[in-house]
């Protein structure tokens, strides 16, 4: 707001010289009152927009950091696929052992041995 020449207070306090043939002071005052209201509204709106801009820029920075962090995680998982396979294999073995324990000999006599690891 360094390019702004007047504040609402300066507009309100401005005194004009009177001449013999001049404008009606009441008309000038009334017009300047409306100018002050508009000017004050513009100042407030400008400040609101600057605040919103700062908030949005901070949000963009935060989301960019999240994307960068999120983007590096899949690379780490892709670099070490054997660890996830071992984990899956362990789970399958445990599940198979649990089925044997729960169902007992029914699974041992089953001709379909696809459940055994």
XYZ file of N, CA and C in Angstrom:
351
model
N 0.819 -1.182 0.000
C 0.000 0.000 0.000
C 0.875 1.264 0.000
N 2.101 1.110 -0.459
C 3.000 2.258 -0.522
C 2.608 3.253 -1.607
N 1.755 2.853 -2.565
C 1.328 3.756 -3.637
C 0.078 4.547 -3.270
N -0.421 4.402 -2.058
C -1.638 5.077 -1.628
C -1.293 6.482 -1.156
N -2.021 7.455 -1.662
C -1.750 8.852 -1.321
C -2.465 9.321 -0.061
N -3.674 8.804 0.183
C -4.476 9.309 1.293
C -5.033 8.148 2.119
N -5.174 8.425 3.405
C -5.888 7.497 4.283
C -7.304 8.030 4.445
N -8.222 7.188 4.910
C -9.584 7.701 5.130
C -9.607 8.901 6.083
N -8.755 8.910 7.079
C -8.706 10.015 8.036
C -8.245 11.306 7.353
N -7.249 11.197 6.471
C -6.761 12.380 5.751
C -7.829 12.958 4.828
N -8.600 12.074 4.223
C -9.690 12.548 3.363
C -10.731 13.275 4.205
N -11.049 12.705 5.352
C -12.044 13.304 6.236
C -11.598 14.678 6.737
N -10.348 14.840 7.036
C -9.847 16.083 7.615
C -9.439 17.130 6.577
N -9.547 16.815 5.320
C -9.145 17.760 4.264
C -10.048 18.990 4.286
N -9.426 20.146 4.301
C -10.160 21.424 4.270
C -9.913 22.078 2.915
N -10.968 22.551 2.293
C -10.867 23.217 1.001
C -11.035 24.723 1.191
N -10.337 25.463 0.367
C -10.480 26.924 0.398
C -11.800 27.304 -0.247
N -12.403 28.294 0.315
C -13.659 28.766 -0.261
C -13.401 29.992 -1.115
N -14.076 30.057 -2.219
C -13.975 31.197 -3.117
C -15.388 31.736 -3.348
N -15.428 32.803 -4.010
C -16.721 33.435 -4.264
C -17.646 32.501 -5.037
N -17.140 31.921 -6.060
C -17.946 30.997 -6.858
C -17.337 29.615 -6.690
N -17.743 28.925 -5.747
C -17.187 27.600 -5.509
C -18.290 26.562 -5.403
N -17.915 25.410 -4.976
C -18.875 24.335 -4.793
C -19.551 24.482 -3.446
N -20.716 23.879 -3.348
C -21.443 23.889 -2.085
C -20.685 23.002 -1.089
N -20.241 23.530 0.028
C -19.469 22.739 0.999
C -20.206 21.486 1.486
N -21.509 21.548 1.609
C -22.269 20.370 2.051
C -22.228 19.254 1.009
N -22.319 19.639 -0.272
C -22.220 18.637 -1.338
C -20.836 17.987 -1.344
N -19.802 18.792 -1.181
C -18.428 18.279 -1.166
C -18.245 17.343 0.024
N -18.728 17.767 1.201
C -18.605 16.934 2.398
C -19.348 15.605 2.239
N -20.532 15.676 1.691
C -21.319 14.453 1.486
C -20.609 13.505 0.519
N -20.087 14.079 -0.570
C -19.368 13.249 -1.536
C -18.121 12.638 -0.897
N -17.365 13.441 -0.157
C -16.153 12.934 0.473
C -16.464 11.870 1.521
N -17.591 11.976 2.201
C -17.993 10.936 3.158
C -18.172 9.591 2.439
N -18.789 9.640 1.274
C -18.961 8.406 0.489
C -17.629 7.882 -0.024
N -16.744 8.785 -0.427
C -15.411 8.388 -0.879
C -14.660 7.709 0.266
N -14.763 8.270 1.474
C -14.096 7.692 2.644
C -14.602 6.281 2.908
N -15.910 6.089 2.831
C -16.483 4.746 3.060
C -15.964 3.753 2.024
N -15.974 4.169 0.769
C -15.465 3.286 -0.287
C -13.989 2.992 -0.091
N -13.243 4.011 0.218
C -11.802 3.874 0.402
C -11.509 2.926 1.561
N -12.235 3.089 2.652
C -12.062 2.214 3.811
C -12.415 0.770 3.443
N -13.459 0.588 2.664
C -13.836 -0.757 2.204
C -12.736 -1.369 1.354
N -12.151 -0.590 0.462
C -11.065 -1.095 -0.385
C -9.837 -1.462 0.435
N -9.523 -0.663 1.434
C -8.369 -0.953 2.293
C -8.593 -2.274 3.034
N -9.777 -2.451 3.585
C -10.092 -3.688 4.314
C -10.074 -4.902 3.380
N -10.646 -4.749 2.200
C -10.665 -5.858 1.239
C -9.248 -6.203 0.783
N -8.436 -5.199 0.572
C -7.048 -5.423 0.182
C -6.308 -6.196 1.273
N -6.498 -5.821 2.523
C -5.848 -6.515 3.635
C -6.347 -7.956 3.735
N -7.660 -8.153 3.563
C -8.222 -9.505 3.608
C -7.612 -10.382 2.512
N -7.477 -9.831 1.323
C -6.907 -10.585 0.211
C -5.429 -10.890 0.431
N -4.699 -9.945 1.014
C -3.293 -10.206 1.324
C -3.168 -11.322 2.357
N -4.018 -11.298 3.375
C -4.003 -12.356 4.395
C -4.354 -13.709 3.786
N -5.370 -13.716 2.929
C -5.763 -14.967 2.277
C -4.649 -15.478 1.369
N -3.985 -14.578 0.676
C -2.876 -14.964 -0.193
C -1.748 -15.606 0.614
N -1.409 -15.007 1.747
C -0.374 -15.579 2.606
C -0.776 -16.962 3.112
N -2.051 -17.098 3.509
C -2.545 -18.389 3.995
C -2.482 -19.448 2.894
N -2.877 -19.071 1.696
C -2.865 -20.022 0.583
C -1.440 -20.398 0.176
N -0.535 -19.438 0.208
C 0.866 -19.747 -0.103
C 1.449 -20.708 0.929
N 1.097 -20.510 2.192
C 1.563 -21.428 3.235
C 0.981 -22.817 3.018
N -0.278 -22.887 2.599
C -0.927 -24.182 2.336
C -0.262 -24.876 1.143
N 0.075 -24.113 0.113
C 0.763 -24.682 -1.052
C 2.113 -25.253 -0.634
N 2.845 -24.513 0.199
C 4.135 -25.012 0.684
C 3.967 -26.298 1.472
N 2.952 -26.321 2.336
C 2.702 -27.513 3.155
C 2.348 -28.720 2.279
N 1.465 -28.508 1.298
C 1.069 -29.607 0.414
C 2.219 -30.057 -0.471
N 3.063 -29.134 -0.891
C 4.226 -29.504 -1.690
C 5.167 -30.383 -0.889
N 5.361 -30.042 0.376
C 6.209 -30.871 1.239
C 5.609 -32.251 1.424
N 4.277 -32.325 1.586
C 3.614 -33.619 1.751
C 3.762 -34.474 0.497
N 3.649 -33.845 -0.663
C 3.801 -34.583 -1.921
C 5.228 -35.094 -2.056
N 6.201 -34.269 -1.685
C 7.595 -34.694 -1.773
C 7.869 -35.848 -0.824
N 7.333 -35.783 0.389
C 7.517 -36.870 1.351
C 6.772 -38.111 0.882
N 5.542 -37.932 0.410
C 4.754 -39.059 -0.091
C 5.362 -39.676 -1.334
N 5.988 -38.875 -2.162
C 6.612 -39.379 -3.386
C 7.835 -40.217 -3.111
N 8.506 -39.983 -1.995
C 9.716 -40.747 -1.697
C 9.398 -42.094 -1.068
N 8.228 -42.253 -0.461
C 7.892 -43.513 0.187
C 7.690 -44.664 -0.800
N 6.961 -44.487 -1.897
C 6.829 -45.602 -2.837
C 8.163 -46.039 -3.424
N 9.094 -45.116 -3.590
C 10.399 -45.480 -4.113
C 11.107 -46.404 -3.134
N 10.975 -46.130 -1.844
C 11.614 -46.975 -0.841
C 10.994 -48.367 -0.846
N 9.673 -48.451 -0.994
C 9.009 -49.761 -1.040
C 9.393 -50.520 -2.309
N 9.536 -49.811 -3.417
C 9.913 -50.468 -4.664
C 11.360 -50.931 -4.621
N 12.183 -50.223 -3.884
C 13.588 -50.598 -3.797
C 13.779 -51.862 -2.965
N 12.843 -52.173 -2.087
C 12.970 -53.331 -1.218
C 11.709 -54.194 -1.267
N 11.364 -54.783 -2.439
C 10.141 -55.579 -2.544
C 10.243 -56.911 -1.800
N 11.450 -57.408 -1.564
C 11.604 -58.697 -0.893
C 11.077 -58.648 0.530
N 11.218 -57.535 1.204
C 10.740 -57.441 2.585
C 9.223 -57.550 2.647
N 8.507 -56.985 1.685
C 7.050 -57.116 1.699
C 6.628 -58.531 1.313
N 7.368 -59.213 0.434
C 7.057 -60.597 0.082
C 7.278 -61.520 1.268
N 8.330 -61.312 2.005
C 8.603 -62.133 3.180
C 7.484 -61.958 4.184
N 7.047 -60.737 4.363
C 5.957 -60.474 5.292
C 4.688 -61.169 4.833
N 4.380 -61.110 3.564
C 3.203 -61.789 3.031
C 3.328 -63.301 3.183
N 4.506 -63.824 2.961
C 4.726 -65.259 3.102
C 4.550 -65.688 4.551
N 5.054 -64.885 5.479
C 4.872 -65.188 6.892
C 3.396 -65.223 7.263
N 2.659 -64.269 6.748
C 1.227 -64.227 7.038
C 0.531 -65.460 6.485
N 0.871 -65.858 5.282
C 0.257 -67.057 4.691
C 0.595 -68.309 5.485
N 1.829 -68.424 5.953
C 2.213 -69.576 6.763
C 1.443 -69.603 8.074
N 1.327 -68.468 8.707
C 0.586 -68.399 9.966
C -0.878 -68.757 9.754
N -1.435 -68.272 8.673
C -2.834 -68.585 8.352
C -3.004 -70.085 8.121
N -2.083 -70.679 7.412
C -2.136 -72.122 7.171
C -2.033 -72.904 8.478
N -1.121 -72.518 9.345
C -0.989 -73.179 10.646
C -2.254 -73.010 11.479
N -2.853 -71.857 11.428
C -4.093 -71.613 12.158
C -5.216 -72.488 11.617
N -5.306 -72.627 10.321
C -6.327 -73.504 9.731
C -6.115 -74.951 10.174
N -4.881 -75.408 10.198
C -4.596 -76.773 10.643
C -5.010 -76.966 12.103
N -4.706 -75.980 12.909
C -5.036 -76.081 14.324
C -6.557 -76.098 14.530
N -7.287 -75.238 13.792
C -8.735 -75.148 13.961
C -9.435 -76.341 13.339
N -9.049 -76.731 12.144
C -9.757 -77.790 11.448
C -9.111 -79.164 11.627
N -7.932 -79.215 12.140
C -7.263 -80.468 12.475
C -7.069 -81.391 11.294
N -7.435 -82.617 11.499
C -7.170 -83.667 10.517
C -8.020 -83.539 9.270
N -9.047 -82.729 9.291
C -9.883 -82.556 8.098
C -9.050 -82.015 6.939
N -8.135 -81.141 7.237
C -7.296 -80.578 6.188
C -6.227 -81.567 5.732
N -5.738 -82.421 6.660
C -4.706 -83.383 6.288
C -5.248 -84.434 5.340
N -6.528 -84.778 5.429
C -7.138 -85.804 4.576
C -7.729 -85.228 3.302
N -7.695 -83.925 3.134
C -8.279 -83.276 1.959
C -7.424 -83.560 0.730
N -8.022 -84.095 -0.363
C -7.244 -84.369 -1.571
C -6.749 -83.099 -2.254
N -7.416 -81.992 -2.060
C -6.981 -80.713 -2.628
C -5.964 -80.102 -1.673
N -4.707 -80.111 -2.048
C -3.654 -79.649 -1.138
C -3.182 -78.238 -1.471
N -4.035 -77.458 -2.100
C -3.636 -76.101 -2.477
C -3.473 -75.194 -1.264
N -4.027 -75.597 -0.130
C -3.927 -74.772 1.061
C -2.598 -74.950 1.789
N -1.819 -75.945 1.427
C -0.560 -76.209 2.118
C 0.573 -75.399 1.482
N 1.446 -74.949 2.350
C 2.595 -74.173 1.864
C 3.851 -74.973 1.984
